[in-house]
Every structure is written in structure tokens, then in C-alpha cells.
């Protein structure tokens, strides 16, 4: 036994040495691989590096801007600048949601986005119907824009119907719904939306078309303003056409029961939409 002990001890020491040598080799190999990776990154063209930086900026900018807009009114939007260059002027007056008639809040929800308080930025059923219309041969996608999507479009993008803008609008909407409350989204929307040539926001629109403040709008005046939203440059809420009067009547009927003011989006559970595509029902979980 005594003669075997030194041999076992020597074997154990040899094993430890081989283990240390292997660990050292692995360390050297990893260090060389990291060095090669750094050299590869350094050898990349300036275009690739700038492209990567642009992607990072594009991904982060909406979140940073929306964090600021959670507390500060937007000074202007791309559409305002475009219309100003086109010669329409710029008339806007920011007011808090508490100074905007609850009737106008109800009217835009009834007209533009009946599921505003329940969805998380997207009305998937309307999106499904819009895709079906596009695939049927209409040639372009109409509808499916929620108030959240329209707010994102007005804050960050230009007017027009392109897949590029729609994709960017959808991306910004995810950030919008993640960072801002429904009340803040509605407040932003009602203060930046276009309501006539160079007219932006509820206060400027109320004064221009009806000579009153936004808080004093009647239900019918609110419905007429909401009816003009699809074509603010071509429709006159103060002298409505027969179609606008009919549309305003429909909006007035839908306004009943829509929560607004202090009750806006209170006590309404998130929608769990069901979208049927190709005979398959997709159940999309709500975000709480």
C-alpha cells in the first residue's frame, strides 16, 4: 500500500497538470477568437457601421420622443411642416384634455375607432378585413387605422398610403401604446390632428369653424368635426354637405354610451380579438 500511494499521487498530479494545460489552451483559443472578431469588426466598411447606427437610432428614437411627449406638447408634426410649405399656414392651440368637450372625445371614438379603449393599438379584425379587400383587387389598403395609429402617423410620418409608411406607423404605435396612457394618446390626437387648411387641434378647429372654445362644442358640432376627419381639406364642418350631415347623424347615434372626460377608458377590459384568416381562428392575447 505504501508503494502504491506515491504512484497514485503522481497520477493525480499529472491529471491536474493536463487539466490546467487544456484550460490554458481553451483560454488562448477564446482570446484569439475574440481578437479575430474585433479585427473583423474593425475591418468592416464605414457603410456597414453607419447602417448599424441608423438602425439603432430608428429603433430608439420613437421611444425617446414619446417619453418626452408623455409630459410635453409636441411643438410641431411633419404634416404641419409640409402644409406650411404648401402655403396653408399654421394655426394650433394646445389645450389639456379636461378643456376639450367630452362630446368631441365621444365623436372621434364613435367615428374613427370604436374599440379605442379596449385594443392595444391595433384593431385586428379591421386589419383582416382591410387585407381581404386588398387581396380582392382594390389595389390599396383602406381603413384599419385606429386612433393610436393615426396619432403615431401624425407625430412621426408624412401623409400618403405606402407600405413603408404603414410599417413605420405600426412600429411607432407599439411604442405609443407601451409608453403612453389612453388618456394621453387621446389628448395628443385631439391636439395635433388636421381639421382644415392649416388648422390643427380641437381648440383651433372649434374657434375657426364655430367661433367657440373646444370645451364649448355641442354634440352636433363635435359630430360634424369628426365627420370631416377623413378629408379635412375638402370638407367644411360649418357648411356641411348632405353627406356630412348624414354622417354626423350616424356619429351622434353612436356617441351614446361612449365614455369620455374623467370616465374615458375607465373600467373597460382589454379586447381579446379573434381574427379568422383562411379558415383559421387566431386568438390574440390582450396586453395588460
CSV table of N, CA, C and O in Angstrom, one decimal, residues 57-108:
chain,number,residue,atom,x,y,z
A,57,UNK,N,-30.7,53.9,-34.1
A,57,UNK,CA,-31.3,55.2,-33.9
A,57,UNK,C,-32.8,55.1,-34.2
A,57,UNK,O,-33.7,55.6,-33.5
A,58,UNK,N,-33.1,54.5,-35.4
A,58,UNK,CA,-34.5,54.4,-35.8
A,58,UNK,C,-35.3,53.6,-34.8
A,58,UNK,O,-36.5,53.9,-34.5
A,59,UNK,N,-34.7,52.6,-34.2
A,59,UNK,CA,-35.4,51.8,-33.2
A,59,UNK,C,-35.7,52.5,-31.9
A,59,UNK,O,-36.7,52.4,-31.3
A,60,UNK,N,-34.7,53.4,-31.5
A,60,UNK,CA,-34.8,54.0,-30.2
A,60,UNK,C,-35.5,55.4,-30.2
A,60,UNK,O,-36.1,55.8,-29.2
A,61,UNK,N,-35.4,56.1,-31.4
A,61,UNK,CA,-35.9,57.5,-31.4
A,61,UNK,C,-37.4,57.6,-31.0
A,61,UNK,O,-37.8,58.4,-30.2
A,62,UNK,N,-38.3,56.7,-31.6
A,62,UNK,CA,-39.7,56.8,-31.2
A,62,UNK,C,-39.9,56.7,-29.7
A,62,UNK,O,-40.7,57.5,-29.1
A,63,UNK,N,-39.2,55.8,-29.1
A,63,UNK,CA,-39.4,55.6,-27.6
A,63,UNK,C,-38.9,56.8,-26.9
A,63,UNK,O,-39.6,57.3,-25.9
A,64,UNK,N,-37.8,57.4,-27.3
A,64,UNK,CA,-37.3,58.6,-26.6
A,64,UNK,C,-38.2,59.8,-26.8
A,64,UNK,O,-38.5,60.5,-25.8
A,65,UNK,N,-38.7,60.0,-28.0
A,65,UNK,CA,-39.6,61.1,-28.3
A,65,UNK,C,-40.9,61.0,-27.6
A,65,UNK,O,-41.4,61.9,-27.0
A,66,UNK,N,-41.4,59.8,-27.5
A,66,UNK,CA,-42.7,59.6,-26.9
A,66,UNK,C,-42.6,59.7,-25.4
A,66,UNK,O,-43.5,60.1,-24.7
A,67,UNK,N,-41.4,59.4,-24.8
A,67,UNK,CA,-41.2,59.6,-23.4
A,67,UNK,C,-41.3,61.1,-23.1
A,67,UNK,O,-41.8,61.5,-22.0
A,68,UNK,N,-40.7,61.9,-24.0
A,68,UNK,CA,-40.8,63.4,-23.8
A,68,UNK,C,-42.2,63.8,-24.0
A,68,UNK,O,-42.8,64.6,-23.2
A,69,UNK,N,-42.9,63.3,-25.0
A,69,UNK,CA,-44.3,63.7,-25.3
A,69,UNK,C,-45.3,63.3,-24.2
A,69,UNK,O,-46.4,63.7,-24.2
A,70,UNK,N,-44.9,62.4,-23.3
A,70,UNK,CA,-45.7,62.0,-22.2
A,70,UNK,C,-46.0,63.2,-21.3
A,70,UNK,O,-46.9,63.2,-20.5
A,71,UNK,N,-45.1,64.2,-21.3
A,71,UNK,CA,-45.2,65.3,-20.4
A,71,UNK,C,-45.2,66.6,-21.2
A,71,UNK,O,-45.7,67.6,-20.6
A,72,UNK,N,-44.7,66.7,-22.4
A,72,UNK,CA,-44.5,68.0,-23.1
A,72,UNK,C,-45.3,67.9,-24.4
A,72,UNK,O,-45.3,66.9,-25.1
A,73,UNK,N,-46.0,69.0,-24.7
A,73,UNK,CA,-46.8,69.0,-26.0
A,73,UNK,C,-45.8,69.0,-27.2
A,73,UNK,O,-44.8,69.7,-27.1
A,74,UNK,N,-46.1,68.3,-28.2
A,74,UNK,CA,-45.3,68.4,-29.4
A,74,UNK,C,-45.2,69.8,-30.0
A,74,UNK,O,-46.3,70.4,-30.2
A,75,UNK,N,-44.1,70.3,-30.3
A,75,UNK,CA,-44.0,71.6,-30.9
A,75,UNK,C,-44.6,71.7,-32.3
A,75,UNK,O,-45.2,72.7,-32.7
A,76,UNK,N,-44.4,70.6,-33.1
A,76,UNK,CA,-45.0,70.6,-34.5
A,76,UNK,C,-44.9,69.1,-34.9
A,76,UNK,O,-44.3,68.2,-34.3
A,77,UNK,N,-45.5,68.8,-36.1
A,77,UNK,CA,-45.5,67.5,-36.6
A,77,UNK,C,-45.0,67.6,-38.1
A,77,UNK,O,-45.1,68.7,-38.7
A,78,UNK,N,-44.6,66.5,-38.7
A,78,UNK,CA,-44.2,66.6,-40.1
A,78,UNK,C,-45.3,67.1,-41.0
A,78,UNK,O,-45.0,67.9,-41.9
A,79,UNK,N,-46.6,66.7,-40.7
A,79,UNK,CA,-47.7,67.2,-41.6
A,79,UNK,C,-47.8,68.7,-41.5
A,79,UNK,O,-48.1,69.4,-42.5
A,80,UNK,N,-47.7,69.2,-40.3
A,80,UNK,CA,-47.7,70.7,-40.1
A,80,UNK,C,-46.7,71.4,-40.9
A,80,UNK,O,-47.0,72.4,-41.6
A,81,UNK,N,-45.5,70.9,-40.9
A,81,UNK,CA,-44.4,71.5,-41.7
A,81,UNK,C,-44.7,71.4,-43.2
A,81,UNK,O,-44.5,72.3,-44.0
A,82,UNK,N,-45.2,70.2,-43.6
A,82,UNK,CA,-45.5,70.0,-45.1
A,82,UNK,C,-46.6,71.0,-45.5
A,82,UNK,O,-46.5,71.7,-46.5
A,83,UNK,N,-47.6,71.1,-44.7
A,83,UNK,CA,-48.7,72.0,-45.1
A,83,UNK,C,-48.3,73.5,-45.1
A,83,UNK,O,-48.7,74.3,-45.9
A,84,UNK,N,-47.4,73.8,-44.1
A,84,UNK,CA,-46.9,75.2,-44.1
A,84,UNK,C,-46.1,75.5,-45.3
A,84,UNK,O,-46.2,76.6,-45.9
A,85,UNK,N,-45.3,74.5,-45.8
A,85,UNK,CA,-44.5,74.8,-47.0
A,85,UNK,C,-45.5,74.9,-48.2
A,85,UNK,O,-45.2,75.7,-49.2
A,86,UNK,N,-46.6,74.2,-48.2
A,86,UNK,CA,-47.6,74.2,-49.3
A,86,UNK,C,-48.4,75.5,-49.2
A,86,UNK,O,-49.2,75.7,-50.1
A,87,UNK,N,-48.2,76.3,-48.2
A,87,UNK,CA,-48.9,77.6,-48.1
A,87,UNK,C,-50.2,77.6,-47.4
A,87,UNK,O,-50.9,78.6,-47.5
A,88,UNK,N,-50.5,76.6,-46.5
A,88,UNK,CA,-51.7,76.6,-45.8
A,88,UNK,C,-51.7,77.3,-44.5
A,88,UNK,O,-52.7,77.5,-43.8
A,89,UNK,N,-50.5,77.7,-44.0
A,89,UNK,CA,-50.4,78.4,-42.7
A,89,UNK,C,-50.4,77.4,-41.6
A,89,UNK,O,-50.4,76.2,-41.8
A,90,UNK,N,-50.3,77.9,-40.4
A,90,UNK,CA,-50.3,77.0,-39.2
A,90,UNK,C,-51.0,77.7,-38.1
A,90,UNK,O,-50.6,78.7,-37.5
A,91,UNK,N,-52.1,77.1,-37.7
A,91,UNK,CA,-52.9,77.6,-36.6
A,91,UNK,C,-53.2,76.4,-35.6
A,91,UNK,O,-53.9,75.4,-36.0
A,92,UNK,N,-52.7,76.5,-34.4
A,92,UNK,CA,-52.9,75.5,-33.4
A,92,UNK,C,-52.8,76.1,-32.0
A,92,UNK,O,-52.2,77.1,-31.8
A,93,UNK,N,-53.5,75.5,-31.1
A,93,UNK,CA,-53.5,76.0,-29.7
A,93,UNK,C,-53.7,74.8,-28.8
A,93,UNK,O,-54.8,74.2,-28.7
A,94,UNK,N,-52.6,74.4,-28.1
A,94,UNK,CA,-52.7,73.2,-27.3
A,94,UNK,C,-53.6,73.5,-26.1
A,94,UNK,O,-53.5,74.5,-25.4
A,95,UNK,N,-54.5,72.5,-25.8
A,95,UNK,CA,-55.3,72.6,-24.6
A,95,UNK,C,-55.3,71.2,-23.9
A,95,UNK,O,-55.2,70.2,-24.6
A,96,UNK,N,-55.4,71.1,-22.6
A,96,UNK,CA,-55.4,69.8,-22.0
A,96,UNK,C,-56.8,69.1,-22.3
A,96,UNK,O,-57.8,69.7,-22.7
A,97,UNK,N,-56.8,67.8,-22.1
A,97,UNK,CA,-58.0,67.0,-22.4
A,97,UNK,C,-59.2,67.5,-21.5
A,97,UNK,O,-60.3,67.4,-22.0
A,98,UNK,N,-58.9,68.0,-20.3
A,98,UNK,CA,-60.0,68.5,-19.5
A,98,UNK,C,-60.7,69.7,-20.1
A,98,UNK,O,-61.8,70.0,-19.7
A,99,UNK,N,-60.1,70.4,-21.0
A,99,UNK,CA,-60.7,71.6,-21.7
A,99,UNK,C,-61.1,71.3,-23.1
A,99,UNK,O,-61.3,72.2,-23.9
A,100,UNK,N,-61.3,70.0,-23.4
A,100,UNK,CA,-61.9,69.6,-24.7
A,100,UNK,C,-63.2,68.9,-24.4
A,100,UNK,O,-63.3,68.1,-23.5
A,101,UNK,N,-64.2,69.3,-25.1
A,101,UNK,CA,-65.6,68.8,-24.9
A,101,UNK,C,-65.6,67.3,-24.9
A,101,UNK,O,-65.1,66.7,-25.8
A,102,UNK,N,-66.2,66.7,-23.8
A,102,UNK,CA,-66.4,65.2,-23.9
A,102,UNK,C,-67.2,64.8,-25.1
A,102,UNK,O,-67.0,63.7,-25.6
A,103,UNK,N,-68.0,65.7,-25.7
A,103,UNK,CA,-68.7,65.3,-26.9
A,103,UNK,C,-67.8,65.0,-28.0
A,103,UNK,O,-68.0,64.1,-28.9
A,104,UNK,N,-66.7,65.8,-28.1
A,104,UNK,CA,-65.7,65.6,-29.2
A,104,UNK,C,-65.0,64.3,-29.0
A,104,UNK,O,-64.6,63.6,-29.9
A,105,UNK,N,-64.6,64.0,-27.7
A,105,UNK,CA,-64.0,62.8,-27.4
A,105,UNK,C,-64.8,61.6,-27.9
A,105,UNK,O,-64.4,60.6,-28.5
A,106,UNK,N,-66.1,61.7,-27.5
A,106,UNK,CA,-67.0,60.6,-27.9
A,106,UNK,C,-67.2,60.5,-29.4
A,106,UNK,O,-67.2,59.4,-30.0
A,107,UNK,N,-67.2,61.7,-30.1
A,107,UNK,CA,-67.4,61.7,-31.5
A,107,UNK,C,-66.3,61.0,-32.3
A,107,UNK,O,-66.5,60.3,-33.2
A,108,UNK,N,-65.0,61.4,-31.9
A,108,UNK,CA,-63.9,60.8,-32.6
A,108,UNK,C,-63.8,59.3,-32.4
A,108,UNK,O,-63.4,58.5,-33.2
